[in-house]
Every structure is written in structure tokens, then in C-alpha cells.
Amino acid sequence: FEAGQCHGIGRCEWVMRGTWYDGEWVHGAQHGMGEAGSLRVPSKERGQGAAARMPAMAAHICRMEKGERQENLAVSHVIPEHGTMISVELHANSQDRALCQAAAGSALGDMQQLAPLWGIAFGNAEEWLGGKFNVLIITRILDGGALSRWSAAKKAERRAGHGVEGEPILANAMIWKVNGISGDVDAMVRELLETDGRQKLLLEVHNPPCA
């Protein structure tokens, strides 16, 4: 943000309209390259089960000028294509556990939840569009937290020229799986927030379009 307006790279959702924009902003307006998308949640009458509840989605990488779409450049795949998911293995240390204890009972408001053991803030599934197709959106990565350390290690390995799998995780990435749980966003949230006896967390993540 700059002077209270979106400026730089970020995501904004218009939940009531079922639309979003994830990309470049200048002084509060979409300006540059980004992903513009929309979704429509099927009515209950159209079927039952997870497949029936998956909303119809359409998204494009587009060029924006002062808030107006100028052209669509390519189709953007909101549901990750095979082989594009990033497998993340996080390990909690003593500092993470101390932060978790200090943050017990704290809240980030109605829009976000905090998983301090893993250094992740994520959007409340009831308030973000990702919850409608059972994913969680990372809204902030805490400095020095488990996810921040994992990403820093990936950056260091790349600078050293090692051919490593995975890439640093960015804010606005989508979490599709938590410790093997997918397709049930409430269960994913419970697993992400669980702290008792936890030392390790496995995530499947897809970075935002700006990556």
C-alpha cells in the first residue's frame, strides 16, 4: 500500500461479485500485468459432493491500464496443472513454539487467521473466494517463521547453482493440501492451526500469477 491505496503487486477480491485481480497496481488502480478472474458457485440443485460444488471459474492474464482491461494475453489456470504444485516441508523450532505460545488467543480480525507455529497468516475461508473451491490463500509470511526460512533456503540453494525442486513461496499463494488433506477447507484449517506435538507440516502450494 502507498498512501492507503494498492500500489505494487497484490490481490484484491470482490466477493459479492465473485471476481478478483492479482497483479500490478498503481495508486489504487489495476495497472500493468495481472490475473483477472471470476467464479460462479453452482446451486445445490445441480448435484452433491465435492465435484458438484466446484465453482465454474474463468481467468486470464491481462494487461490493465488505470483500472481498465486492455487485452487478454493468455488463459490462466486457477486449478494448477500437473507438475506445477510446490511441495513444502516445514519444521518448527524452539522459537516457533515460543511465538506460538505468545500468540495464543490473538486474532488478526475477521479476514485473516494466524498459524504462528508455521509463520503463516491466511485468509478466512468464509471471507475469501478461495474457500469456495477449498483452498487457503496465504496473506502474509511472517519474517523468520518456518515458511520464511524454507523460502530463504530455496533462494540460497538457487544462488549456489544447485538444481533443487521447489521455489520460494510468495504472499497470495494458494494452499491446496495440508498434511495430505485436500478438498475440505475446514479440515485443512484445523490441521494448519493444530499445535500439540507438531514438529513438521507438509503443504502443497501454488504460487500467485506474478511468480
GROMACS .gro file of C-alpha atoms in nm:
model
  211
    1PHE     CA    1   0.000   0.000   0.000
    2GLU     CA    2   0.101   0.361  -0.060
    3ALA     CA    3  -0.098   0.647   0.090
    4GLY     CA    4  -0.373   0.398   0.174
    5GLN     CA    5  -0.403   0.272  -0.183
    6CYS     CA    6  -0.296  -0.053  -0.352
    7HIS     CA    7   0.042   0.008  -0.511
    8GLY     CA    8   0.285  -0.256  -0.635
    9ILE     CA    9   0.186  -0.622  -0.664
   10GLY     CA   10  -0.114  -0.758  -0.476
   11ARG     CA   11  -0.452  -0.928  -0.479
   12CYS     CA   12  -0.798  -0.780  -0.439
   13GLU     CA   13  -1.126  -0.972  -0.435
   14TRP     CA   14  -1.482  -0.854  -0.489
   15VAL     CA   15  -1.651  -1.144  -0.313
   16MET     CA   16  -2.011  -1.044  -0.376
   17ARG     CA   17  -1.938  -1.030  -0.750
   18GLY     CA   18  -1.719  -1.340  -0.740
   19THR     CA   19  -1.429  -1.163  -0.913
   20TRP     CA   20  -1.064  -1.096  -0.834
   21TYR     CA   21  -0.750  -0.929  -0.967
   22ASP     CA   22  -0.399  -1.045  -0.874
   23GLY     CA   23  -0.119  -0.841  -1.024
   24GLU     CA   24   0.023  -0.492  -1.063
   25TRP     CA   25  -0.135  -0.181  -0.916
   26VAL     CA   26  -0.055   0.189  -0.940
   27HIS     CA   27  -0.211   0.433  -0.693
   28GLY     CA   28  -0.521   0.224  -0.628
   29ALA     CA   29  -0.590   0.111  -0.985
   30GLN     CA   30  -0.504  -0.209  -1.169
   31HIS     CA   31  -0.223  -0.106  -1.400
   32GLY     CA   32   0.020  -0.342  -1.572
   33MET     CA   33   0.009  -0.720  -1.590
   34GLY     CA   34  -0.211  -0.940  -1.376
   35GLU     CA   35  -0.466  -1.216  -1.349
   36ALA     CA   36  -0.833  -1.120  -1.366
   37GLY     CA   37  -1.083  -1.392  -1.288
   38SER     CA   38  -1.436  -1.477  -1.189
   39LEU     CA   39  -1.620  -1.773  -1.043
   40ARG     CA   40  -1.977  -1.888  -1.013
   41VAL     CA   41  -2.076  -2.134  -0.741
   42PRO     CA   42  -2.325  -2.397  -0.865
   43SER     CA   43  -2.659  -2.414  -0.689
   44LYS     CA   44  -2.728  -2.706  -0.457
   45GLU     CA   45  -2.984  -2.840  -0.702
   46ARG     CA   46  -2.713  -2.918  -0.957
   47GLY     CA   47  -2.564  -3.206  -0.763
   48GLN     CA   48  -2.398  -3.317  -0.446
   49GLY     CA   49  -2.043  -3.387  -0.338
   50ALA     CA   50  -1.714  -3.201  -0.384
   51ALA     CA   51  -1.713  -3.223  -0.763
   52ALA     CA   52  -2.064  -3.079  -0.785
   53ARG     CA   53  -1.970  -2.791  -0.554
   54MET     CA   54  -1.663  -2.687  -0.756
   55PRO     CA   55  -1.742  -2.343  -0.897
   56ALA     CA   56  -1.709  -2.259  -1.263
   57MET     CA   57  -1.401  -2.039  -1.298
   58ALA     CA   58  -1.253  -1.831  -1.577
   59ALA     CA   59  -0.930  -1.633  -1.554
   60HIS     CA   60  -0.692  -1.460  -1.791
   61ILE     CA   61  -0.353  -1.297  -1.772
   62CYS     CA   62  -0.431  -0.950  -1.895
   63ARG     CA   63  -0.288  -0.604  -1.950
   64MET     CA   64  -0.453  -0.330  -1.747
   65GLU     CA   65  -0.436   0.047  -1.773
   66LYS     CA   66  -0.576   0.271  -1.499
   67GLY     CA   67  -0.824   0.006  -1.387
   68GLU     CA   68  -0.946  -0.086  -1.735
   69ARG     CA   69  -0.871  -0.417  -1.905
   70GLN     CA   70  -0.695  -0.356  -2.237
   71GLU     CA   71  -0.644  -0.710  -2.361
   72ASN     CA   72  -0.635  -1.073  -2.254
   73LEU     CA   73  -0.292  -1.223  -2.319
   74ALA     CA   74  -0.343  -1.584  -2.210
   75VAL     CA   75  -0.573  -1.818  -2.024
   76SER     CA   76  -0.470  -1.856  -1.659
   77HIS     CA   77  -0.520  -2.195  -1.494
   78VAL     CA   78  -0.656  -2.132  -1.144
   79ILE     CA   79  -0.660  -2.506  -1.075
   80PRO     CA   80  -0.290  -2.599  -1.102
   81GLU     CA   81  -0.180  -2.807  -1.396
   82HIS     CA   82   0.001  -3.133  -1.332
   83GLY     CA   83   0.354  -3.079  -1.205
   84THR     CA   84   0.315  -2.712  -1.112
   85MET     CA   85   0.240  -2.759  -0.741
   86ILE     CA   86   0.520  -2.687  -0.492
   87SER     CA   87   0.575  -2.940  -0.212
   88VAL     CA   88   0.673  -2.763   0.110
   89GLU     CA   89   0.804  -2.935   0.424
   90LEU     CA   90   0.820  -2.708   0.728
   91HIS     CA   91   0.990  -2.780   1.060
   92ALA     CA   92   0.912  -2.594   1.382
   93ASN     CA   93   1.195  -2.490   1.613
   94SER     CA   94   1.200  -2.361   1.971
   95GLN     CA   95   1.149  -2.001   1.862
   96ASP     CA   96   0.842  -2.100   1.661
   97ARG     CA   97   0.696  -2.276   1.965
   98ALA     CA   98   0.767  -1.973   2.184
   99LEU     CA   99   0.595  -1.747   1.932
  100CYS     CA  100   0.302  -1.987   1.921
  101GLN     CA  101   0.260  -1.965   2.296
  102ALA     CA  102   0.288  -1.586   2.292
  103ALA     CA  103   0.029  -1.560   2.014
  104ALA     CA  104  -0.224  -1.790   2.185
  105GLY     CA  105  -0.567  -1.632   2.170
  106SER     CA  106  -0.459  -1.349   1.940
  107ALA     CA  107  -0.654  -1.273   1.625
  108LEU     CA  108  -0.596  -1.083   1.301
  109GLY     CA  109  -0.957  -0.978   1.256
  110ASP     CA  110  -1.235  -1.132   1.052
  111MET     CA  111  -1.039  -1.153   0.726
  112GLN     CA  112  -0.732  -1.349   0.836
  113GLN     CA  113  -0.620  -1.630   1.063
  114LEU     CA  114  -0.273  -1.689   1.202
  115ALA     CA  115  -0.079  -2.015   1.221
  116PRO     CA  116   0.215  -1.886   1.430
  117LEU     CA  117   0.389  -2.223   1.461
  118TRP     CA  118   0.449  -2.215   1.085
  119GLY     CA  119   0.480  -1.839   1.034
  120ILE     CA  120   0.174  -1.818   0.809
  121ALA     CA  121  -0.123  -1.583   0.800
  122PHE     CA  122  -0.401  -1.696   0.570
  123GLY     CA  123  -0.738  -1.569   0.458
  124ASN     CA  124  -1.051  -1.671   0.645
  125ALA     CA  125  -1.213  -1.924   0.412
  126GLU     CA  126  -1.556  -1.772   0.478
  127GLU     CA  127  -1.439  -1.432   0.354
  128TRP     CA  128  -1.210  -1.521   0.061
  129LEU     CA  129  -1.308  -1.668  -0.273
  130GLY     CA  130  -1.055  -1.950  -0.238
  131GLY     CA  131  -1.271  -2.103   0.033
  132LYS     CA  132  -1.540  -2.168  -0.228
  133PHE     CA  133  -1.311  -2.415  -0.406
  134ASN     CA  134  -1.137  -2.547  -0.093
  135VAL     CA  135  -0.807  -2.362  -0.097
  136LEU     CA  136  -0.648  -2.124   0.151
  137ILE     CA  137  -0.476  -1.804   0.040
  138ILE     CA  138  -0.155  -1.702   0.218
  139THR     CA  139  -0.198  -1.336   0.307
  140ARG     CA  140   0.132  -1.286   0.491
  141ILE     CA  141   0.455  -1.476   0.554
  142LEU     CA  142   0.600  -1.390   0.895
  143ASP     CA  143   0.965  -1.286   0.893
  144GLY     CA  144   1.183  -1.556   1.047
  145GLY     CA  145   0.897  -1.809   1.063
  146ALA     CA  146   0.910  -2.164   0.934
  147LEU     CA  147   0.778  -2.080   0.587
  148SER     CA  148   1.006  -1.777   0.560
  149ARG     CA  149   1.307  -1.995   0.648
  150TRP     CA  150   1.205  -2.259   0.395
  151SER     CA  151   1.181  -1.999   0.119
  152ALA     CA  152   1.511  -1.839   0.220
  153ALA     CA  153   1.680  -2.179   0.198
  154LYS     CA  154   1.538  -2.231  -0.154
  155LYS     CA  155   1.670  -1.890  -0.261
  156ALA     CA  156   2.016  -1.971  -0.121
  157GLU     CA  157   2.023  -2.307  -0.299
  158ARG     CA  158   1.934  -2.143  -0.628
  159ARG     CA  159   2.202  -1.876  -0.586
  160ALA     CA  160   2.453  -2.153  -0.521
  161GLY     CA  161   2.355  -2.313  -0.851
  162HIS     CA  162   2.206  -2.627  -0.704
  163GLY     CA  163   1.933  -2.790  -0.911
  164VAL     CA  164   1.667  -2.808  -0.642
  165GLU     CA  165   1.296  -2.875  -0.662
  166GLY     CA  166   1.053  -2.613  -0.545
  167GLU     CA  167   1.073  -2.236  -0.537
  168PRO     CA  168   1.026  -1.966  -0.272
  169ILE     CA  169   0.666  -1.921  -0.165
  170LEU     CA  170   0.514  -1.576  -0.212
  171ALA     CA  171   0.227  -1.395  -0.043
  172ASN     CA  172  -0.108  -1.467  -0.216
  173ALA     CA  173  -0.001  -1.824  -0.292
  174MET     CA  174  -0.277  -2.083  -0.259
  175ILE     CA  175  -0.256  -2.381  -0.024
  176TRP     CA  176  -0.422  -2.682  -0.186
  177LYS     CA  177  -0.322  -2.954   0.060
  178VAL     CA  178  -0.224  -2.966   0.431
  179ASN     CA  179  -0.068  -3.286   0.564
  180GLY     CA  180  -0.241  -3.482   0.290
  181ILE     CA  181  -0.583  -3.318   0.346
  182SER     CA  182  -0.746  -3.153   0.045
  183GLY     CA  183  -1.095  -3.078  -0.078
  184ASP     CA  184  -1.220  -2.989   0.274
  185VAL     CA  185  -1.116  -2.638   0.365
  186ASP     CA  186  -1.242  -2.662   0.725
  187ALA     CA  187  -1.032  -2.973   0.787
  188MET     CA  188  -0.734  -2.802   0.625
  189VAL     CA  189  -0.771  -2.505   0.860
  190ARG     CA  190  -0.790  -2.731   1.166
  191GLU     CA  191  -0.477  -2.915   1.056
  192LEU     CA  192  -0.290  -2.592   0.990
  193LEU     CA  193  -0.381  -2.449   1.331
  194GLU     CA  194  -0.309  -2.766   1.531
  195THR     CA  195  -0.001  -2.724   1.752
  196ASP     CA  196   0.003  -3.006   2.009
  197GLY     CA  197   0.308  -3.223   1.949
  198ARG     CA  198   0.357  -3.086   1.599
  199GLN     CA  199   0.710  -3.069   1.464
  200LYS     CA  200   0.653  -3.090   1.088
  201LEU     CA  201   0.398  -2.968   0.835
  202LEU     CA  202   0.358  -3.075   0.471
  203LEU     CA  203   0.191  -2.839   0.226
  204GLU     CA  204   0.109  -2.841  -0.144
  205VAL     CA  205   0.116  -2.482  -0.265
  206HIS     CA  206   0.072  -2.296  -0.591
  207ASN     CA  207   0.235  -1.953  -0.623
  208PRO     CA  208   0.039  -1.649  -0.746
  209PRO     CA  209   0.047  -1.547  -1.114
  210CYS     CA  210   0.320  -1.287  -1.054
  211ALA     CA  211   0.564  -1.573  -0.989
   0.00000   0.00000   0.00000
